[in-house]
Amino acid sequence: MKLKFETVKDNKTICTYIEKADRTLAGMGFTEHSFAHVTHVASVAGKLLKDLGYKKHDIELARVAGYMHDIGNVVNRHDHAQTGALMAMRILDHLGACDEDVAAVITAIGNHDEPNAYPVDAITAAIIIADKTDVRQTRVRNKDQTAFDIHDRVNYAVKQSSISVENGHLIEARLKLDKSVCSVMDYFEIFLERMVLCRKAAETLGCEFALVINKERVI
């Protein structure tokens, strides 16, 4: 069976794992990793490949991998990408997905998170970019700004964010950052490794990666 996004989006087991994984991360003090995050990653990854002219089924597989990429957090945050890949293989096998589709999805999931992440192919590269650029105020769970850690502060400072393909070869992430909450240096303190990874992922897609903060290109 060829995988379709709607098949995994409506799957009770996958939804249960996403929900429980987010509750686990909430208990550890992490930012939101719920349906909002995975749906965003699925949507952005699919759109990137669509805008770059990839085949329809590759776009579908990117959406599937994006939706499932964080299920390993239900077990433990440590090595969650590799754990999630094994969990996804079991689930997709039970759904009757063909071997080629299963391999594509678990490759993307297993290679999406630093420090072991690497954009080994186009689907993985799209997942990496979509995941690592999802920085936004609504991901902050902590309502007490005086108790923010740097991750809370940086996410809370991002008032708007978007990502698009420009001129067919430039993947541009744009942020509107409230500098009264955090500085650009604060952003790079925790996201530099992720931005370097996004640059490598863009290269895999035959593109250049740009980060624009408050209308000024910083990468």
XYZ file of C-alpha atoms in Angstrom:
219
model
C 0.000 0.000 0.000
C 1.228 3.482 -0.866
C 1.117 5.722 2.189
C -1.217 8.680 2.357
C -1.132 11.466 4.919
C -4.792 11.060 5.851
C -4.120 7.429 6.800
C -1.693 8.390 9.567
C -3.409 11.636 10.566
C -6.555 9.748 11.566
C -4.782 6.745 13.111
C -5.721 6.290 16.759
C -2.393 4.762 17.792
C -0.323 7.551 16.254
C -2.550 10.244 17.766
C -2.296 8.597 21.188
C 1.505 8.545 20.991
C 1.669 12.194 19.908
C -0.609 13.267 22.749
C 1.212 11.232 25.404
C 4.628 12.318 24.113
C 3.626 15.952 24.465
C 2.421 15.364 28.032
C 5.746 13.698 28.806
C 7.687 16.680 27.475
C 5.401 19.069 29.352
C 6.337 17.271 32.557
C 10.005 17.809 31.716
C 9.509 21.520 31.053
C 9.873 21.428 27.257
C 7.976 23.682 24.875
C 4.874 22.448 23.034
C 5.326 19.345 20.870
C 1.655 18.528 20.379
C -0.591 18.321 17.318
C 0.081 21.987 16.525
C 3.807 21.314 16.163
C 3.627 18.060 14.198
C 0.910 19.390 11.906
C 3.054 22.466 11.257
C 6.103 20.333 10.448
C 4.063 18.105 8.127
C 2.594 21.111 6.321
C 5.858 23.036 5.920
C 7.850 19.968 4.824
C 5.241 19.098 2.207
C 5.035 22.649 0.918
C 8.814 22.948 0.614
C 8.983 19.866 -1.599
C 5.939 20.957 -3.584
C 7.419 24.405 -4.238
C 10.689 22.778 -5.307
C 8.931 20.558 -7.827
C 9.215 17.152 -6.133
C 6.877 14.293 -6.994
C 3.455 14.160 -5.384
C 4.208 10.962 -3.473
C 7.459 12.389 -2.055
C 5.393 15.307 -0.771
C 2.941 12.853 0.802
C 5.762 10.940 2.506
C 7.248 14.181 3.858
C 3.887 15.025 5.389
C 3.654 11.546 6.941
C 7.174 11.745 8.374
C 6.554 15.270 9.653
C 3.408 14.195 11.473
C 5.112 11.182 13.077
C 8.585 12.614 13.660
C 8.306 13.136 17.440
C 6.434 10.005 18.576
C 9.647 8.643 20.129
C 9.296 11.226 22.896
C 6.619 8.983 24.400
C 9.482 6.682 25.452
C 12.191 9.209 26.333
C 13.531 12.492 25.037
C 16.993 10.957 24.738
C 17.461 9.379 21.284
C 13.792 10.025 20.518
C 14.462 10.224 16.786
C 15.837 6.701 16.591
C 13.201 5.335 18.970
C 10.502 7.060 16.937
C 11.825 5.549 13.718
C 11.508 2.033 15.151
C 8.018 2.782 16.463
C 6.993 4.190 13.083
C 8.295 1.090 11.296
C 6.079 -1.135 13.450
C 3.001 1.066 13.007
C 3.395 1.477 9.248
C 4.057 -2.223 8.765
C 0.790 -2.961 10.590
C -0.978 -0.490 8.313
C 0.298 -2.444 5.316
C 2.537 0.281 3.898
C 4.961 -0.799 1.186
C 8.605 -1.276 2.149
C 9.826 1.692 0.104
C 7.456 4.094 1.879
C 8.287 2.718 5.311
C 11.999 3.081 4.596
C 11.588 6.684 3.442
C 9.593 7.698 6.504
C 11.781 6.025 9.129
C 14.911 7.429 7.487
C 13.517 10.946 7.841
C 12.379 10.403 11.433
C 15.630 8.751 12.509
C 17.777 11.543 11.077
C 15.800 14.630 12.116
C 17.233 15.556 15.509
C 20.613 16.920 16.556
C 23.303 15.894 17.384
C 22.812 12.834 15.134
C 20.715 14.528 12.471
C 21.812 14.556 8.851
C 19.870 15.477 5.684
C 20.507 12.204 3.870
C 17.786 12.788 1.274
C 15.169 15.326 0.215
C 12.397 14.118 2.535
C 14.719 14.152 5.546
C 16.010 17.602 4.590
C 12.478 18.982 4.395
C 11.616 17.542 7.827
C 14.754 19.049 9.369
C 14.030 22.532 8.029
C 10.348 22.415 8.983
C 11.123 21.169 12.509
C 14.080 23.406 13.337
C 12.394 26.603 12.145
C 9.212 26.095 14.191
C 9.867 28.857 16.703
C 6.798 30.743 17.928
C 5.218 32.292 20.986
C 2.402 29.746 21.187
C 4.873 26.925 21.894
C 5.620 28.393 25.351
C 3.716 26.596 28.124
C 5.050 28.611 31.045
C 2.720 31.532 31.820
C 5.109 33.152 34.315
C 7.534 35.276 32.316
C 9.729 35.816 35.371
C 10.408 32.063 35.384
C 11.273 31.752 31.683
C 14.358 29.792 30.717
C 16.172 30.764 27.522
C 14.046 28.429 25.363
C 10.851 29.986 26.729
C 12.223 33.484 26.250
C 13.328 32.945 22.660
C 10.083 31.284 21.583
C 7.996 33.899 23.395
C 9.902 36.688 21.638
C 8.931 35.401 18.173
C 5.775 37.291 17.238
C 5.624 36.039 13.638
C 7.437 33.348 11.674
C 7.234 32.005 8.149
C 9.261 29.995 5.682
C 9.120 29.960 1.906
C 11.019 29.138 -1.262
C 12.147 32.259 -3.119
C 13.228 32.284 -6.767
C 13.310 28.497 -6.849
C 16.611 28.173 -4.971
C 16.453 30.151 -1.695
C 14.739 28.733 1.391
C 14.047 31.759 3.555
C 12.961 31.640 7.199
C 11.610 34.969 8.419
C 11.076 35.962 12.061
C 9.618 39.014 13.732
C 11.512 39.118 17.028
C 10.616 41.251 20.043
C 14.067 42.371 21.139
C 12.708 43.573 24.472
C 12.171 39.908 25.325
C 15.329 38.399 23.814
C 18.211 39.482 21.635
C 19.385 38.024 18.351
C 22.380 36.657 20.259
C 20.026 34.842 22.639
C 18.427 33.243 19.592
C 21.744 32.033 18.244
C 22.873 30.790 21.654
C 20.365 27.946 21.468
C 19.609 27.741 17.741
C 22.996 28.052 16.034
C 23.408 24.279 15.652
C 19.892 24.055 14.252
C 20.494 26.818 11.733
C 23.700 25.144 10.537
C 21.681 21.952 10.124
C 19.058 23.860 8.122
C 21.786 25.169 5.838
C 23.006 21.620 5.197
C 19.438 20.478 4.585
C 18.885 23.288 2.081
C 22.046 22.214 0.243
C 20.632 18.680 -0.010
C 17.606 20.247 -1.707
C 19.872 22.167 -4.083
C 19.093 25.444 -2.323
C 20.583 28.147 -0.128
C 19.213 28.785 3.377
C 18.584 32.281 4.698
C 17.426 33.460 8.123
C 15.858 36.911 8.211
C 15.151 38.506 11.588
C 13.206 41.772 11.672
C 13.730 42.179 7.915
C 17.519 41.850 8.219
C 19.276 38.767 6.887
C 21.528 37.284 9.564
C 22.444 34.029 7.773
